[in-house]
Short mmCIF file of C-alpha atoms in Angstrom, two decimals:
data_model
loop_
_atom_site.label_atom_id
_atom_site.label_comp_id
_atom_site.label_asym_id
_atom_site.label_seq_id
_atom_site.Cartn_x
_atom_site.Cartn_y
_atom_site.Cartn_z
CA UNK A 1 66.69 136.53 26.17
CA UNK A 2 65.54 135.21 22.54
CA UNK A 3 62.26 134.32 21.22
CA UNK A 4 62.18 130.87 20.07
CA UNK A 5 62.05 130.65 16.22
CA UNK A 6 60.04 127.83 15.84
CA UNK A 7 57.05 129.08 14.47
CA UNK A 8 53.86 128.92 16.46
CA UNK A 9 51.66 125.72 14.70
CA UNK A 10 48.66 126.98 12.57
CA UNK A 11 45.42 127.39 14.09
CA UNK A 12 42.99 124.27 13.89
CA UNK A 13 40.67 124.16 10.85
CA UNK A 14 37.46 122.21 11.37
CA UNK A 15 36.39 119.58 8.99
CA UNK A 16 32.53 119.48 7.85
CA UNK A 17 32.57 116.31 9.72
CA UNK A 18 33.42 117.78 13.19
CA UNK A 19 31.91 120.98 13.10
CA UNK A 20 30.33 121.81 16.21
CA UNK A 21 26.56 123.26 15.86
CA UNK A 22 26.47 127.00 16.26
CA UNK A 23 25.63 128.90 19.91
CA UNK A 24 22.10 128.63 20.61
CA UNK A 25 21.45 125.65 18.20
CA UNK A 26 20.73 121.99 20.08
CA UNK A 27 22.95 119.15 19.19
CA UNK A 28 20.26 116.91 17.72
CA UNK A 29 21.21 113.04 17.06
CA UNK A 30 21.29 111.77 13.35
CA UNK A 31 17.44 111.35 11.57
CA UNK A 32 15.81 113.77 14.77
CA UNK A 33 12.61 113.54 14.05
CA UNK A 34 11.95 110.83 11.91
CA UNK A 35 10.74 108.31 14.98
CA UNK A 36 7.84 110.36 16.10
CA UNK A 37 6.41 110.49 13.08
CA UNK A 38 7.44 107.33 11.26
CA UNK A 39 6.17 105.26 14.23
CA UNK A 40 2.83 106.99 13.74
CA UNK A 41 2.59 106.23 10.24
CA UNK A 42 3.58 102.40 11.10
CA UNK A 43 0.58 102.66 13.83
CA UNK A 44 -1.58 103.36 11.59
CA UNK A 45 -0.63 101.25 8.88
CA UNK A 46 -0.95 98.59 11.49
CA UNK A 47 -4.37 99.51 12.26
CA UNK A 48 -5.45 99.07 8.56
CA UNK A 49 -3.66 95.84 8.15
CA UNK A 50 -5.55 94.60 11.30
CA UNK A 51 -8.94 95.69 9.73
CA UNK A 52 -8.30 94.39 6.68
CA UNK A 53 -6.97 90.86 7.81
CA UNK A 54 -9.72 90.69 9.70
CA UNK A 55 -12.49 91.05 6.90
CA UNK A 56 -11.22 88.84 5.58
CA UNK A 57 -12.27 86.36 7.73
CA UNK A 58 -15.73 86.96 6.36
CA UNK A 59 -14.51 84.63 3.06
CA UNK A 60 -12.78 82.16 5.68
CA UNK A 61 -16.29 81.40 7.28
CA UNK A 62 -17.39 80.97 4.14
CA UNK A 63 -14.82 78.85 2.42
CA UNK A 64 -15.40 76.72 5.88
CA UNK A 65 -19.03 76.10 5.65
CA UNK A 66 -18.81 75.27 1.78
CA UNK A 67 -15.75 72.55 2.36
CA UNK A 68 -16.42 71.60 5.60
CA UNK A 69 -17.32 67.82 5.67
CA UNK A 70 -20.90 67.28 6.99
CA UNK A 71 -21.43 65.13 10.35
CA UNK A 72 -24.87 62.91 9.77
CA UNK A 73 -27.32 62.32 12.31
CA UNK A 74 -30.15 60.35 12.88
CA UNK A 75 -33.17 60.73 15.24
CA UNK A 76 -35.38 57.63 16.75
CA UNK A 77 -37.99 58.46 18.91
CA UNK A 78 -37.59 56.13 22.58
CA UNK A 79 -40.42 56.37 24.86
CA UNK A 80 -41.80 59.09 23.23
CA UNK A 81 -38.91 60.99 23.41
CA UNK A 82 -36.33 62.32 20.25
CA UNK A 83 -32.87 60.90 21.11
CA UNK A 84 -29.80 61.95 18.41
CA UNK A 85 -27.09 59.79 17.34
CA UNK A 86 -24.38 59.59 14.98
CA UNK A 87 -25.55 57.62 12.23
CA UNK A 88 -21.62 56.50 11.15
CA UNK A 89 -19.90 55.93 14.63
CA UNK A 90 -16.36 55.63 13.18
CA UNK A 91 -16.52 58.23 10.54
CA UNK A 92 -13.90 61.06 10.21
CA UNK A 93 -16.35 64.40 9.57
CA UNK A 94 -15.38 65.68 12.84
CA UNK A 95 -11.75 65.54 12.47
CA UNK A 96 -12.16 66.33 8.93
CA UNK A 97 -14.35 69.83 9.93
CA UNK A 98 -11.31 71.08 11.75
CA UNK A 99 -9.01 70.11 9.38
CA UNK A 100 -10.91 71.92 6.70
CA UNK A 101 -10.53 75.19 8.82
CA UNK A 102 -7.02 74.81 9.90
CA UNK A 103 -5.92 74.10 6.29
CA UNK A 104 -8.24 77.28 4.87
CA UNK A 105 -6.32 79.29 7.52
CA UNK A 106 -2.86 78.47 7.23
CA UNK A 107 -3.54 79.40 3.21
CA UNK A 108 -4.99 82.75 4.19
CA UNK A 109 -2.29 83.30 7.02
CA UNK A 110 0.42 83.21 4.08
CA UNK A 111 -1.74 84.95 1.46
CA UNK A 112 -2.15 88.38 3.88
CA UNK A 113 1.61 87.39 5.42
CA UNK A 114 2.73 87.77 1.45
CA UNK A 115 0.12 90.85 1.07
CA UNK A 116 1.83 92.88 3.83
CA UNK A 117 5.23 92.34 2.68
CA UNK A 118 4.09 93.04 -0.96
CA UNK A 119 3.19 96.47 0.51
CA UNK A 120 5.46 97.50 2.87
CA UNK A 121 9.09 95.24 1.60
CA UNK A 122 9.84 95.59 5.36
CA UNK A 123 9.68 94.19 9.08
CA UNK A 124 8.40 96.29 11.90
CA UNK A 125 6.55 95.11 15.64
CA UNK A 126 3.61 96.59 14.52
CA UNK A 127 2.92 95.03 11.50
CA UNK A 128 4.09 91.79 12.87
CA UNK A 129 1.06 92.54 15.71
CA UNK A 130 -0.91 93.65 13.18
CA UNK A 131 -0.47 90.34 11.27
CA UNK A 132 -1.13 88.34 14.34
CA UNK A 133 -4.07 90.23 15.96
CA UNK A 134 -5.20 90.40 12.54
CA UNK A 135 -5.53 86.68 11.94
CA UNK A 136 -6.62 85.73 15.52
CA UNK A 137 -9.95 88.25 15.13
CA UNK A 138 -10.54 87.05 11.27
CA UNK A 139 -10.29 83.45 12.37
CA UNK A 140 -12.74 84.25 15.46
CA UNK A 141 -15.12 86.13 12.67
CA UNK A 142 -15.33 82.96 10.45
CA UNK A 143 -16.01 80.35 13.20
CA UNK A 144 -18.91 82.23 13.63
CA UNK A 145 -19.68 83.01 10.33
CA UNK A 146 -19.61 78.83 9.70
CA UNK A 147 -22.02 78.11 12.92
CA UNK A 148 -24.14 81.19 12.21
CA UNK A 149 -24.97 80.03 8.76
CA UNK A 150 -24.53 75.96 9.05
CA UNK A 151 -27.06 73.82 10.28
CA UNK A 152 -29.12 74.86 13.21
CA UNK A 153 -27.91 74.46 17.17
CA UNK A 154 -30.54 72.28 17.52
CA UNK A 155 -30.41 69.29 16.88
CA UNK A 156 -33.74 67.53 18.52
CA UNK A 157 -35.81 70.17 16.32
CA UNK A 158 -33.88 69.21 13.15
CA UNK A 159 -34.70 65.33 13.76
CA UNK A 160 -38.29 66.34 14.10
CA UNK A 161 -38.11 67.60 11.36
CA UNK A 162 -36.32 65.45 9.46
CA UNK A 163 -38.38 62.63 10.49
CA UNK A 164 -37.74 59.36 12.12
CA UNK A 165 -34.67 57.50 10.58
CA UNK A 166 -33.59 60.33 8.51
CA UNK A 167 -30.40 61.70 7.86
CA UNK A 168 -29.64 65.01 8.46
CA UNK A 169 -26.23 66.91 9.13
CA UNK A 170 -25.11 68.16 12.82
CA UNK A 171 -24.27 71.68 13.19
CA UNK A 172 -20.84 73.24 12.39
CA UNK A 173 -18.50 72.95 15.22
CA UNK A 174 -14.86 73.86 15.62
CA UNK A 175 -14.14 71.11 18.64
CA UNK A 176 -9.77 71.96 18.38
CA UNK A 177 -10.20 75.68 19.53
CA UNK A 178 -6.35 76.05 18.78
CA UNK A 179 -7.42 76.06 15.26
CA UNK A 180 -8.18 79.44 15.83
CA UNK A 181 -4.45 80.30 16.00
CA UNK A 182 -3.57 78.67 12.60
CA UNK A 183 -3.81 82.12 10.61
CA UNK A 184 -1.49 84.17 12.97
CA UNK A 185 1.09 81.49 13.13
CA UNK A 186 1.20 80.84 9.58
CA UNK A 187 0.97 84.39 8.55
CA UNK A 188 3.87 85.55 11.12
CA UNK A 189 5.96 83.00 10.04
CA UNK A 190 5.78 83.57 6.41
CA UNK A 191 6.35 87.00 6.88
CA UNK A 192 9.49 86.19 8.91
CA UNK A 193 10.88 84.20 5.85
CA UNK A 194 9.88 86.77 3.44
CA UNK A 195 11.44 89.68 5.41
CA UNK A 196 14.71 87.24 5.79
CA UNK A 197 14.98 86.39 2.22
CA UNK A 198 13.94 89.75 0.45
CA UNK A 199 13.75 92.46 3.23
CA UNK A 200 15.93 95.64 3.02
CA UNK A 201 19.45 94.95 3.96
CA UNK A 202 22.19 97.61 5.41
CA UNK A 203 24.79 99.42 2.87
CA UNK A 204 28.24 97.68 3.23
CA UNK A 205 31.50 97.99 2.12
CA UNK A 206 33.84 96.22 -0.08
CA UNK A 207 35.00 93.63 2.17
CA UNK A 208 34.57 96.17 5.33
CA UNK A 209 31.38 95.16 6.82
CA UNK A 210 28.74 97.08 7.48
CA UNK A 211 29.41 101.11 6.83
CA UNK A 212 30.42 102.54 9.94
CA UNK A 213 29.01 106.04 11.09
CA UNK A 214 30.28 108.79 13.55
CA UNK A 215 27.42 109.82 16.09
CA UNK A 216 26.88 113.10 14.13
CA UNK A 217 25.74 110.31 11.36
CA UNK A 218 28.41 110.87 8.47
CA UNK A 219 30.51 107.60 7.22
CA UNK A 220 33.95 107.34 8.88
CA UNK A 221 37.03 106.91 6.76
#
């Protein structure tokens, strides 16, 4: 009986890219490691952003009780007793007063929105949350930054002292409480269109898409 004379077929080579990882040595996936502690940088960058938006709501307050349109009132005395009313019935101060704040913090949601980015060219939950909680606890500190340091709460001791007849301006009130969400909506969304028009984009190939990867993490053919 004859061997056969085909020649047995040479022995497999591996290629760097399917090289198994030597005994004793854990398979890990592609970028181990990176995750743990790049979250924990982004959780504390958040932190800082939140801080940082939110100090800023000191100038907000500020910027409020310095534009803010003042509400006159008038005090009469009536059988011996102050009453208050608002000398111009139809007048717009009110309206205008929120306005004023939900104008100053749609302009301070975009400035911090374009601040972030600026910083960190990138998206990311927590920045996003940082953003929004950010806003939402600098818009809380200026409303009561403006009332703190606008006219006095109240309003029969001002008319006393005023005087009878005389003009003098009702304290600063934020009656549209949703106001206080201006600054987190404007800043998330401009940071949405900033990410969208200049964030980091993935490597592709001419006129192949995306770049394709094996799950070892080197580019396929």
């Amino acid at each position: 009986m004859t061997a056969p004379l085909t020649p047995p077929p040479p022995p497999h080579e591996p290629s760097p890219h399917d090289a198994w990882p030597s005994p004793g040595t854990a398979a890990a996936p592609h970028d181990a490691g990176r995750d743990g502690p790049g979250m924990r940088t982004e959780l504390r960058e958040a932190a800082v952003i939140t801080v940082l938006v939110a100090i800023t709501g000191v100038a907000l307050g500020l910027l409020w009780l310095w534009l803010a349109p003042r509400v006159p009132l008038v005090g009469e005395v009536v059988d011996d007793s102050w009453v208050v009313y608002l000398k111009d019935t139809e007048g717009e101060q009110a309206v205008g007063v929120d306005g004023t704040f939900v104008l100053l913090a749609v302009a301070f949601g975009a400035v911090s929105a374009a601040a972030v980015f600026a910083w960190r060219r990138r998206g990311g939950v927590p920045l996003v949350v940082a953003l929004a909680l950010g806003g939402l606890l600098g818009s809380l500190l200026a409303w009561r930054i403006g009332v703190w340091l606008g006219p006095g709460q109240d309003v029969i001791a001002q008319a006393r002292a005023a005087g009878k007849g005389v003009t003098f301006s009702a304290p600063l009130k934020l009656s549209a409480k949703g106001a206080l969400l201006a600054w987190s909506l404007a800043a998330l969304l401009v940071h949405l269109g900033l990410t969208a028009l200049f964030g980091p984009r993935d490597p592709e190939t001419y006129g192949q898409g995306p770049l394709q990867k094996d799950p070892y993490g080197a580019p396929r053919a």
